Amino acid sequence: DAKTTQPPSMDCAEGRAANLPCNHSTISGNEYVYWYRQIHSQGPQYIIHGLKNNETNEMASLIITEDRKSSTLILPHATLRDTAVYYCIVRVQYGNKLVFGAGTILRVKS
Amino acid sequence: KAGVTQTPRYLIKTRGQQVTLSCSPISGHRSVSWYQQTPGQGLQFLFEYFSETQRNKGNFPGRFSGRQFSNSRSEMNVSTLELGDSALYLCASSSLDFGTEAFFGQGTRLTVV
């Protein structure tokens, strides 16, 4: 599975959009980009995933660059409850092995 | 529907002992994966089971083992516990052979003394 690079931490003001970048320059053509988050001492929570096209669901939007070497997770209106560690993962669709990096600690501040 | 259930939630064991952790996946899910989370190493993949067969395995010693039953429930076992095995052990289940999202349980906090 391809490796990912994320900033160790980010701050965001409550109510503003949080934009979390991820670099995955060695991604292969059949690898998907997944995002999970983990709130302190809880199990990771799935957010969104995509292959080539931008994706949006009720939680977030995922923007993948045309060359697929990087992506951005967007939380449109961050709340204090969005404070968590966010993990960007790239993996093949087959199988359910997730390789987690260090993630980004997002702190949403009032 | 009920989420992924892990039991017990907390466990304290002594070095040298063995431990068995249990995971009940979401109803209908056939894939179960296990992860270890420590402050130093982060979240690391242990193994994955699908339809009672181990499909993927992480880089852990043979003291770590698992199995899956016909009802998709899974157990993992750690023998000859070491202090470094103290961790949060997480289980995740997925519905498809070609997984979409994985749903995680709340984990079992194992402390080895």
Short mmCIF file of C-alpha atoms in Angstrom, two decimals:
data_model
loop_
_atom_site.label_atom_id
_atom_site.label_comp_id
_atom_site.label_asym_id
_atom_site.label_seq_id
_atom_site.Cartn_x
_atom_site.Cartn_y
_atom_site.Cartn_z
CA ASP A 1 0.00 0.00 0.00
CA ALA A 2 1.19 3.49 -0.83
CA LYS A 3 2.49 5.71 1.94
CA THR A 4 0.86 8.97 2.84
CA THR A 5 2.21 12.21 4.27
CA GLN A 6 0.07 14.47 6.43
CA PRO A 7 0.86 17.53 8.55
CA PRO A 8 1.13 16.53 12.22
CA SER A 9 -1.39 19.11 13.42
CA MET A 10 -3.75 21.84 12.31
CA ASP A 11 -6.01 24.36 13.99
CA CYS A 12 -9.36 25.53 12.72
CA ALA A 13 -11.87 28.07 14.01
CA GLU A 14 -15.31 26.75 14.84
CA GLY A 15 -17.73 27.28 11.98
CA ARG A 16 -15.01 27.63 9.39
CA ALA A 17 -14.03 25.04 6.82
CA ALA A 18 -11.24 22.67 7.79
CA ASN A 19 -9.03 21.63 4.89
CA LEU A 20 -6.79 18.66 5.65
CA PRO A 21 -4.15 17.85 3.04
CA CYS A 22 -2.63 14.48 2.25
CA ASN A 23 0.23 13.63 -0.06
CA HIS A 24 0.28 10.19 -1.68
CA SER A 25 2.71 10.64 -4.55
CA THR A 26 3.34 6.89 -5.00
CA ILE A 27 -0.31 5.91 -5.32
CA SER A 28 -1.08 3.23 -7.89
CA GLY A 29 -3.91 3.26 -10.39
CA ASN A 30 -6.05 0.79 -8.46
CA GLU A 31 -5.57 2.32 -5.01
CA TYR A 32 -8.31 4.27 -3.31
CA VAL A 33 -7.94 7.20 -0.93
CA TYR A 34 -9.75 6.70 2.38
CA TRP A 35 -10.19 9.05 5.29
CA TYR A 36 -10.89 8.03 8.85
CA ARG A 37 -10.87 9.97 12.08
CA GLN A 38 -10.36 8.94 15.66
CA ILE A 39 -11.72 10.84 18.58
CA HIS A 40 -9.77 10.27 21.76
CA SER A 41 -9.83 6.63 22.91
CA GLN A 42 -12.59 5.63 20.51
CA GLY A 43 -12.38 3.38 17.48
CA PRO A 44 -11.63 5.08 14.14
CA GLN A 45 -14.66 6.35 12.23
CA TYR A 46 -14.97 6.15 8.46
CA ILE A 47 -15.45 9.52 6.76
CA ILE A 48 -15.18 9.18 3.01
CA HIS A 49 -13.25 7.52 0.19
CA GLY A 50 -12.62 8.01 -3.52
CA LEU A 51 -10.63 6.81 -6.51
CA LYS A 52 -10.39 9.61 -9.05
CA ASN A 53 -13.39 11.87 -8.81
CA ASN A 54 -14.22 14.27 -6.05
CA GLU A 55 -16.65 12.86 -3.53
CA THR A 56 -19.08 14.41 -1.07
CA ASN A 57 -21.22 12.95 1.67
CA GLU A 58 -23.00 14.27 4.73
CA MET A 59 -19.78 14.53 6.68
CA ALA A 60 -17.19 15.87 4.28
CA SER A 61 -15.89 16.40 0.78
CA LEU A 62 -12.85 14.74 -0.75
CA ILE A 63 -10.91 16.54 -3.45
CA ILE A 64 -8.38 14.42 -5.36
CA THR A 65 -5.93 16.11 -7.72
CA GLU A 66 -5.97 15.08 -11.36
CA ASP A 67 -2.64 13.28 -11.08
CA ARG A 68 -3.93 11.60 -7.88
CA LYS A 69 -0.74 12.41 -6.02
CA SER A 70 -2.52 14.38 -3.33
CA SER A 71 -5.95 14.96 -1.86
CA THR A 72 -7.75 17.28 0.55
CA LEU A 73 -10.44 16.42 3.04
CA ILE A 74 -12.84 19.31 3.62
CA LEU A 75 -15.07 19.60 6.67
CA PRO A 76 -17.31 22.45 5.54
CA HIS A 77 -18.34 23.86 8.92
CA ALA A 78 -16.08 22.51 11.64
CA THR A 79 -17.46 22.12 15.15
CA LEU A 80 -15.73 21.39 18.43
CA ARG A 81 -16.81 17.76 18.06
CA ASP A 82 -14.66 17.48 14.94
CA THR A 83 -11.51 17.72 17.07
CA ALA A 84 -9.80 14.39 16.37
CA VAL A 85 -6.91 12.67 14.64
CA TYR A 86 -7.58 12.39 10.91
CA TYR A 87 -5.98 9.59 8.95
CA CYS A 88 -5.48 9.51 5.20
CA ILE A 89 -5.02 5.98 3.86
CA VAL A 90 -4.48 4.65 0.37
CA ARG A 91 -5.19 1.03 -0.34
CA VAL A 92 -6.32 -1.41 -2.97
CA GLN A 93 -10.02 -2.14 -2.99
CA TYR A 94 -9.56 -5.86 -2.43
CA GLY A 95 -9.32 -6.92 1.16
CA ASN A 96 -9.80 -4.90 4.29
CA LYS A 97 -6.29 -4.16 5.48
CA LEU A 98 -5.83 -0.53 6.46
CA VAL A 99 -2.33 0.90 6.88
CA PHE A 100 -2.52 3.92 9.16
CA GLY A 101 0.09 6.65 9.27
CA ALA A 102 0.52 9.17 12.06
CA GLY A 103 -2.42 11.26 10.92
CA THR A 104 -3.20 14.94 11.49
CA ILE A 105 -4.42 16.20 14.85
CA LEU A 106 -7.16 18.70 14.07
CA ARG A 107 -8.02 21.10 16.86
CA VAL A 108 -11.22 23.06 16.37
CA LYS A 109 -11.27 26.15 18.57
CA SER A 110 -14.12 28.41 19.59
CA LYS B 1 -28.43 -2.14 13.76
CA ALA B 2 -25.89 -2.98 16.41
CA GLY B 3 -22.29 -1.94 15.83
CA VAL B 4 -19.10 -3.88 16.29
CA THR B 5 -18.90 -5.25 19.81
CA GLN B 6 -15.64 -6.01 21.54
CA THR B 7 -15.31 -7.75 24.86
CA PRO B 8 -14.00 -7.20 27.38
CA ARG B 9 -13.49 -3.43 27.30
CA TYR B 10 -10.68 -3.47 29.83
CA LEU B 11 -8.30 -6.19 30.89
CA ILE B 12 -5.31 -6.44 33.19
CA LYS B 13 -2.97 -9.39 32.81
CA THR B 14 0.40 -10.41 34.19
CA ARG B 15 3.50 -10.97 32.10
CA GLY B 16 3.69 -14.52 30.79
CA GLN B 17 -0.04 -15.07 30.82
CA GLN B 18 -2.18 -15.41 27.73
CA VAL B 19 -5.30 -13.49 26.77
CA THR B 20 -8.23 -13.92 24.41
CA LEU B 21 -10.17 -10.97 23.05
CA SER B 22 -13.51 -11.24 21.30
CA CYS B 23 -15.10 -9.31 18.47
CA SER B 24 -18.67 -9.59 17.20
CA PRO B 25 -18.99 -7.88 13.81
CA ILE B 26 -22.00 -6.08 12.47
CA SER B 27 -24.67 -8.57 11.44
CA GLY B 28 -24.04 -9.73 7.89
CA HIS B 29 -20.41 -8.64 7.82
CA ARG B 30 -18.01 -11.42 6.91
CA SER B 31 -14.67 -9.62 7.15
CA VAL B 32 -13.06 -8.93 10.50
CA SER B 33 -9.72 -7.18 10.98
CA TRP B 34 -7.69 -6.60 14.11
CA TYR B 35 -5.43 -3.68 14.96
CA GLN B 36 -3.12 -2.78 17.80
CA GLN B 37 -2.77 0.85 18.89
CA THR B 38 0.06 2.07 21.11
CA PRO B 39 1.35 5.59 21.73
CA GLY B 40 4.71 4.72 20.21
CA GLN B 41 3.69 2.74 17.12
CA GLY B 42 0.24 4.11 16.39
CA LEU B 43 -2.39 1.94 14.71
CA GLN B 44 -0.94 -1.26 13.30
CA PHE B 45 -2.70 -3.98 11.36
CA LEU B 46 -2.58 -7.43 12.94
CA PHE B 47 -4.63 -9.69 10.67
CA GLU B 48 -7.83 -10.00 8.69
CA TYR B 49 -10.27 -12.88 8.46
CA PHE B 50 -12.85 -13.45 5.80
CA SER B 51 -15.19 -16.42 5.84
CA GLU B 52 -13.13 -18.14 8.54
CA THR B 53 -9.88 -17.81 6.57
CA GLN B 54 -6.99 -15.54 7.40
CA ARG B 55 -6.57 -13.35 4.35
CA ASN B 56 -3.98 -10.78 5.42
CA LYS B 57 -1.42 -10.74 8.17
CA GLY B 58 0.61 -7.92 9.62
CA ASN B 59 4.14 -7.97 10.92
CA PHE B 60 3.62 -9.35 14.40
CA PRO B 61 5.24 -12.31 16.16
CA GLY B 62 3.59 -15.70 16.26
CA ARG B 63 2.40 -15.03 19.81
CA PHE B 64 -0.44 -13.12 18.19
CA SER B 65 -3.03 -15.34 16.60
CA GLY B 66 -6.65 -15.21 15.68
CA ARG B 67 -9.56 -17.12 14.30
CA GLN B 68 -13.00 -16.57 12.93
CA PHE B 69 -16.06 -18.68 13.51
CA SER B 70 -18.83 -19.62 11.12
CA ASN B 71 -21.02 -16.83 12.50
CA SER B 72 -18.21 -14.34 11.65
CA ARG B 73 -17.38 -13.67 15.27
CA SER B 74 -13.65 -13.47 15.77
CA GLU B 75 -11.19 -13.93 18.57
CA MET B 76 -7.59 -12.96 18.88
CA ASN B 77 -5.16 -14.55 21.28
CA VAL B 78 -1.88 -13.30 22.64
CA SER B 79 0.29 -15.84 24.40
CA THR B 80 3.21 -15.24 26.76
CA LEU B 81 2.27 -11.63 27.33
CA GLU B 82 4.97 -8.98 27.45
CA LEU B 83 4.80 -5.50 28.92
CA GLY B 84 4.97 -4.10 25.38
CA ASP B 85 1.71 -5.81 24.50
CA SER B 86 -0.14 -3.23 26.56
CA ALA B 87 -2.30 -1.48 24.01
CA LEU B 88 -5.74 -0.73 22.70
CA TYR B 89 -6.84 -3.62 20.50
CA LEU B 90 -9.37 -2.66 17.87
CA CYS B 91 -11.56 -4.82 15.72
CA ALA B 92 -13.17 -3.70 12.47
CA SER B 93 -15.76 -5.36 10.29
CA SER B 94 -16.66 -4.90 6.65
CA SER B 95 -19.53 -6.20 4.62
CA LEU B 96 -17.88 -7.05 1.35
CA ASP B 97 -15.07 -9.12 0.03
CA PHE B 98 -13.97 -5.96 -1.75
CA GLY B 99 -14.27 -3.75 1.26
CA THR B 100 -15.80 -0.36 1.34
CA GLU B 101 -15.73 1.24 4.73
CA ALA B 102 -14.65 -0.64 7.82
CA PHE B 103 -16.60 -0.13 11.03
CA PHE B 104 -14.55 -0.19 14.20
CA GLY B 105 -15.48 -1.28 17.68
CA GLN B 106 -14.59 0.65 20.81
CA GLY B 107 -11.63 -1.59 21.47
CA THR B 108 -10.25 -3.60 24.35
CA ARG B 109 -7.73 -1.83 26.55
CA LEU B 110 -5.15 -4.43 27.62
CA THR B 111 -2.69 -3.63 30.36
CA VAL B 112 0.14 -6.06 31.06
CA VAL B 113 1.79 -5.71 34.48
#
